[in-house]
Structures are given as C-alpha cells and as structure tokens.
Tab-separated table of N, CA and C in Angstrom:
chain	number	residue	atom	x	y	z
R	70	ALA	N	-71.126	197.832	81.348
R	70	ALA	CA	-72.309	197.210	80.761
R	70	ALA	C	-73.429	197.186	81.780
R	71	SER	N	-74.611	197.341	81.314
R	71	SER	CA	-75.776	197.323	82.192
R	71	SER	C	-75.998	195.943	82.780
R	72	ALA	N	-76.444	195.904	84.046
R	72	ALA	CA	-76.754	194.630	84.685
R	72	ALA	C	-77.929	193.946	84.002
R	73	LEU	N	-78.670	194.682	83.182
R	73	LEU	CA	-79.827	194.104	82.512
R	73	LEU	C	-79.524	193.737	81.065
R	74	ALA	N	-78.278	193.848	80.676
R	74	ALA	CA	-77.900	193.549	79.295
R	74	ALA	C	-78.039	192.058	79.007
R	75	ARG	N	-78.286	191.736	77.752
R	75	ARG	CA	-78.370	190.335	77.338
R	75	ARG	C	-76.978	189.718	77.347
R	76	GLY	N	-76.875	188.458	77.660
R	76	GLY	CA	-75.596	187.760	77.664
R	76	GLY	C	-75.662	186.561	78.582
R	77	ASN	N	-74.539	186.118	79.093
R	77	ASN	CA	-74.481	184.976	79.991
R	77	ASN	C	-74.499	185.438	81.436
R	78	LEU	N	-75.194	184.707	82.279
R	78	LEU	CA	-75.246	185.016	83.700
R	78	LEU	C	-74.035	184.379	84.364
R	79	THR	N	-73.249	185.202	85.090
R	79	THR	CA	-72.062	184.686	85.755
R	79	THR	C	-72.041	185.135	87.204
R	80	LEU	N	-71.354	184.362	88.026
R	80	LEU	CA	-71.122	184.708	89.422
R	80	LEU	C	-69.648	184.469	89.673
R	81	ASN	N	-68.910	185.545	89.973
R	81	ASN	CA	-67.462	185.471	90.164
R	81	ASN	C	-66.780	184.778	88.990
R	82	GLY	N	-67.238	185.066	87.792
R	82	GLY	CA	-66.629	184.530	86.594
R	82	GLY	C	-67.096	183.146	86.195
R	83	ALA	N	-67.852	182.462	87.063
R	83	ALA	CA	-68.339	181.115	86.751
R	83	ALA	C	-69.715	181.221	86.104
R	84	ALA	N	-69.899	180.541	84.997
R	84	ALA	CA	-71.170	180.574	84.271
R	84	ALA	C	-72.241	179.842	85.065
R	85	LEU	N	-73.429	180.434	85.105
R	85	LEU	CA	-74.578	179.806	85.749
R	85	LEU	C	-75.505	179.278	84.660
R	86	ALA	N	-76.488	178.509	85.059
R	86	ALA	CA	-77.450	177.949	84.107
R	86	ALA	C	-78.097	179.065	83.302
R	87	PRO	N	-78.300	178.861	82.003
R	87	PRO	CA	-78.878	179.908	81.152
R	87	PRO	C	-80.240	180.396	81.625
R	88	ASP	N	-80.985	179.560	82.319
R	88	ASP	CA	-82.320	179.954	82.772
R	88	ASP	C	-82.332	180.353	84.245
R	89	ALA	N	-81.170	180.665	84.823
R	89	ALA	CA	-81.069	180.966	86.247
R	89	ALA	C	-81.872	182.195	86.653
R	90	ALA	N	-81.985	183.179	85.778
R	90	ALA	CA	-82.695	184.404	86.154
R	90	ALA	C	-83.345	185.064	84.955
R	91	PRO	N	-84.180	184.343	84.202
R	91	PRO	CA	-84.806	184.978	83.042
R	91	PRO	C	-85.682	186.141	83.485
R	92	PRO	N	-85.881	187.176	82.688
R	92	PRO	CA	-85.346	187.369	81.350
R	92	PRO	C	-83.980	188.047	81.352
R	93	TYR	N	-83.415	188.340	82.508
R	93	TYR	CA	-82.132	189.020	82.582
R	93	TYR	C	-81.020	188.002	82.472
R	94	ARG	N	-80.097	188.215	81.565
R	94	ARG	CA	-79.061	187.222	81.305
R	94	ARG	C	-77.665	187.659	81.733
R	95	SER	N	-77.515	188.873	82.236
R	95	SER	CA	-76.191	189.340	82.620
R	95	SER	C	-76.272	190.046	83.960
R	96	LEU	N	-75.426	189.654	84.878
R	96	LEU	CA	-75.392	190.258	86.202
R	96	LEU	C	-73.950	190.230	86.678
R	97	THR	N	-73.420	191.385	87.026
R	97	THR	CA	-72.054	191.470	87.519
R	97	THR	C	-72.098	191.775	89.002
R	98	LEU	N	-71.434	190.953	89.796
R	98	LEU	CA	-71.395	191.138	91.235
R	98	LEU	C	-70.001	191.562	91.663
R	99	SER	N	-69.942	192.474	92.603
R	99	SER	CA	-68.676	192.913	93.196
R	99	SER	C	-68.820	192.733	94.699
R	100	LEU	N	-68.997	191.486	95.114
R	100	LEU	CA	-69.305	191.205	96.507
R	100	LEU	C	-68.147	191.562	97.433
R	101	ASP	N	-68.510	192.192	98.538
R	101	ASP	CA	-67.582	192.510	99.620
R	101	ASP	C	-67.750	191.373	100.626
R	102	ALA	N	-66.749	190.513	100.768
R	102	ALA	CA	-66.869	189.302	101.586
R	102	ALA	C	-67.268	189.611	103.025
R	103	ARG	N	-66.665	190.634	103.624
R	103	ARG	CA	-66.994	190.981	105.016
R	103	ARG	C	-68.440	191.450	105.122
R	104	LEU	N	-68.838	192.340	104.227
R	104	LEU	CA	-70.210	192.842	104.228
R	104	LEU	C	-71.194	191.706	103.950
R	105	GLN	N	-70.853	190.812	103.020
R	105	GLN	CA	-71.717	189.681	102.698
R	105	GLN	C	-71.960	188.820	103.935
R	106	ARG	N	-70.898	188.501	104.670
R	106	ARG	CA	-71.028	187.670	105.873
R	106	ARG	C	-71.866	188.389	106.933
R	107	GLU	N	-71.607	189.675	107.145
R	107	GLU	CA	-72.388	190.440	108.122
R	107	GLU	C	-73.863	190.458	107.745
R	108	LEU	N	-74.145	190.612	106.471
R	108	LEU	CA	-75.519	190.642	105.996
R	108	LEU	C	-76.205	189.296	106.202
R	109	GLU	N	-75.482	188.205	105.948
R	109	GLU	CA	-76.045	186.873	106.170
R	109	GLU	C	-76.398	186.671	107.637
R	110	VAL	N	-75.488	187.079	108.540
R	110	VAL	CA	-75.727	186.942	109.979
R	110	VAL	C	-76.910	187.810	110.411
R	111	ALA	N	-76.946	189.060	109.955
R	111	ALA	CA	-78.036	189.972	110.327
R	111	ALA	C	-79.379	189.488	109.790
R	112	THR	N	-79.377	188.948	108.568
R	112	THR	CA	-80.627	188.442	107.985
R	112	THR	C	-81.137	187.247	108.775
R	113	ARG	N	-80.234	186.331	109.103
R	113	ARG	CA	-80.623	185.151	109.883
R	113	ARG	C	-81.198	185.573	111.242
R	114	ALA	N	-80.551	186.539	111.922
R	114	ALA	CA	-81.016	186.996	113.233
R	114	ALA	C	-82.368	187.699	113.121
R	115	THR	N	-82.544	188.490	112.085
R	115	THR	CA	-83.814	189.201	111.897
R	115	THR	C	-84.958	188.226	111.647
R	116	VAL	N	-84.717	187.244	110.788
R	116	VAL	CA	-85.759	186.245	110.514
R	116	VAL	C	-86.084	185.471	111.795
R	117	ALA	N	-85.066	185.114	112.577
R	117	ALA	CA	-85.301	184.393	113.837
R	117	ALA	C	-86.145	185.236	114.798
R	118	SER	N	-85.865	186.539	114.852
R	118	SER	CA	-86.623	187.407	115.763
R	118	SER	C	-88.070	187.593	115.307
R	119	LEU	N	-88.321	187.382	114.018
R	119	LEU	CA	-89.675	187.527	113.476
R	119	LEU	C	-90.417	186.202	113.370
R	120	ALA	N	-89.806	185.118	113.825
R	120	ALA	CA	-90.437	183.796	113.756
R	120	ALA	C	-91.820	183.761	114.415
R	121	PRO	N	-92.039	184.453	115.544
R	121	PRO	CA	-93.381	184.448	116.135
R	121	PRO	C	-94.459	185.021	115.190
R	122	ARG	N	-94.026	185.772	114.203
R	122	ARG	CA	-94.958	186.332	113.205
R	122	ARG	C	-94.991	185.483	111.941
R	123	HIS	N	-94.424	184.271	112.031
R	123	HIS	CA	-94.411	183.295	110.931
R	123	HIS	C	-93.549	183.725	109.749
R	124	VAL	N	-92.541	184.558	110.011
R	124	VAL	CA	-91.587	184.941	108.969
R	124	VAL	C	-90.545	183.828	108.877
R	125	THR	N	-90.287	183.327	107.673
R	125	THR	CA	-89.330	182.238	107.493
R	125	THR	C	-88.180	182.586	106.557
R	126	ALA	N	-88.255	183.708	105.854
R	126	ALA	CA	-87.193	184.057	104.912
R	126	ALA	C	-87.176	185.563	104.698
R	127	ALA	N	-86.058	186.033	104.167
R	127	ALA	CA	-85.902	187.448	103.845
R	127	ALA	C	-84.913	187.570	102.700
R	128	ALA	N	-84.966	188.673	102.022
R	128	ALA	CA	-84.013	188.955	100.951
R	128	ALA	C	-83.489	190.371	101.122
R	129	VAL	N	-82.184	190.540	100.888
R	129	VAL	CA	-81.551	191.850	101.034
R	129	VAL	C	-80.524	192.014	99.915
R	130	VAL	N	-80.497	193.195	99.311
R	130	VAL	CA	-79.493	193.525	98.306
R	130	VAL	C	-78.863	194.851	98.712
R	131	VAL	N	-77.528	194.908	98.723
R	131	VAL	CA	-76.804	196.137	99.022
R	131	VAL	C	-76.093	196.562	97.740
R	132	LEU	N	-76.418	197.780	97.282
R	132	LEU	CA	-75.857	198.308	96.041
R	132	LEU	C	-74.996	199.528	96.316
R	133	ASP	N	-74.003	199.723	95.485
R	133	ASP	CA	-73.250	200.975	95.460
R	133	ASP	C	-73.995	201.854	94.456
R	134	ASN	N	-74.680	202.874	94.938
R	134	ASN	CA	-75.492	203.710	94.047
R	134	ASN	C	-74.684	204.385	92.948
R	135	ALA	N	-73.456	204.758	93.249
R	135	ALA	CA	-72.646	205.462	92.258
R	135	ALA	C	-72.257	204.562	91.087
R	136	SER	N	-71.892	203.311	91.385
R	136	SER	CA	-71.411	202.417	90.330
R	136	SER	C	-72.448	201.397	89.883
R	137	GLY	N	-73.462	201.160	90.725
R	137	GLY	CA	-74.455	200.133	90.418
R	137	GLY	C	-74.000	198.736	90.789
R	138	GLU	N	-72.809	198.623	91.388
R	138	GLU	CA	-72.289	197.312	91.765
R	138	GLU	C	-73.109	196.693	92.897
R	139	VAL	N	-73.283	195.383	92.832
R	139	VAL	CA	-73.923	194.627	93.901
R	139	VAL	C	-72.825	194.262	94.893
R	140	LEU	N	-72.911	194.803	96.118
R	140	LEU	CA	-71.878	194.585	97.129
R	140	LEU	C	-72.186	193.400	98.037
R	141	ALA	N	-73.466	193.130	98.249
R	141	ALA	CA	-73.883	191.993	99.078
R	141	ALA	C	-75.292	191.621	98.660
R	142	TRP	N	-75.582	190.304	98.756
R	142	TRP	CA	-76.852	189.818	98.245
R	142	TRP	C	-77.239	188.566	99.013
R	143	VAL	N	-78.347	188.622	99.742
R	143	VAL	CA	-78.839	187.469	100.489
R	143	VAL	C	-80.248	187.197	99.979
R	144	GLY	N	-80.469	185.984	99.477
R	144	GLY	CA	-81.778	185.609	98.947
R	144	GLY	C	-82.660	184.966	99.984
R	145	SER	N	-82.078	184.508	101.075
R	145	SER	CA	-82.808	183.937	102.206
R	145	SER	C	-81.814	183.874	103.357
R	146	PRO	N	-82.275	183.609	104.570
R	146	PRO	CA	-81.344	183.576	105.686
R	146	PRO	C	-80.363	182.400	105.609
R	147	ASP	N	-80.650	181.440	104.770
R	147	ASP	CA	-79.798	180.263	104.586
R	147	ASP	C	-79.724	179.978	103.094
R	148	ALA	N	-78.530	179.941	102.536
R	148	ALA	CA	-78.378	179.744	101.089
R	148	ALA	C	-79.033	178.460	100.607
R	149	LEU	N	-79.205	177.485	101.477
R	149	LEU	CA	-79.839	176.217	101.087
R	149	LEU	C	-81.336	176.198	101.368
R	150	ASP	N	-81.860	177.309	101.906
R	150	ASP	CA	-83.285	177.419	102.228
R	150	ASP	C	-84.078	177.606	100.931
R	151	ALA	N	-85.037	176.747	100.686
R	151	ALA	CA	-85.834	176.829	99.458
R	151	ALA	C	-86.965	177.827	99.566
R	152	SER	N	-87.233	178.392	100.770
R	152	SER	CA	-88.365	179.331	100.881
R	152	SER	C	-88.089	180.668	100.288
C-alpha cells in the first residue's frame, strides 16, 4: 500500500491521533533500530556544531529506494524538542 493512502496513521502498529499528519493518514515505518540511533546521534552532533549559526533543529529521513520503506526518521535532534 502506498504511504500516502487514506487510512489510520500507525507507528509500530500503535494507532496515532487521527490528525497527527494531515492530509496523509497512512504511514508504514520499517525502522532499523541501529540506524535510527546512529542518525539521532549524528543529527544531535550536527546541530550542536551549527549552533554558532543559530541552528537549533534538523530533520532527516532515510528511505529504502527499492521498497519505499522508512528506515530511520529524526524530526529534530531531540524527540522532545518542540522546534
């Protein structure tokens, strides 16, 4: 199924709020735990190195081009960061 298909938004099988990512309602993640952790560490270090330029957040998505699977996804250097 397409990641842009209508339906319920889930993360690892757990339902998320219906308005979590409008207008897209379906997203399937195939996160690689090791890659996810490495990406979080690298994102945090990159943002820290860019702090003199007033950078406070970054976003990174790693996809498997052949399957379209999302392998790692960082929305900010800290999951609790609202920026």
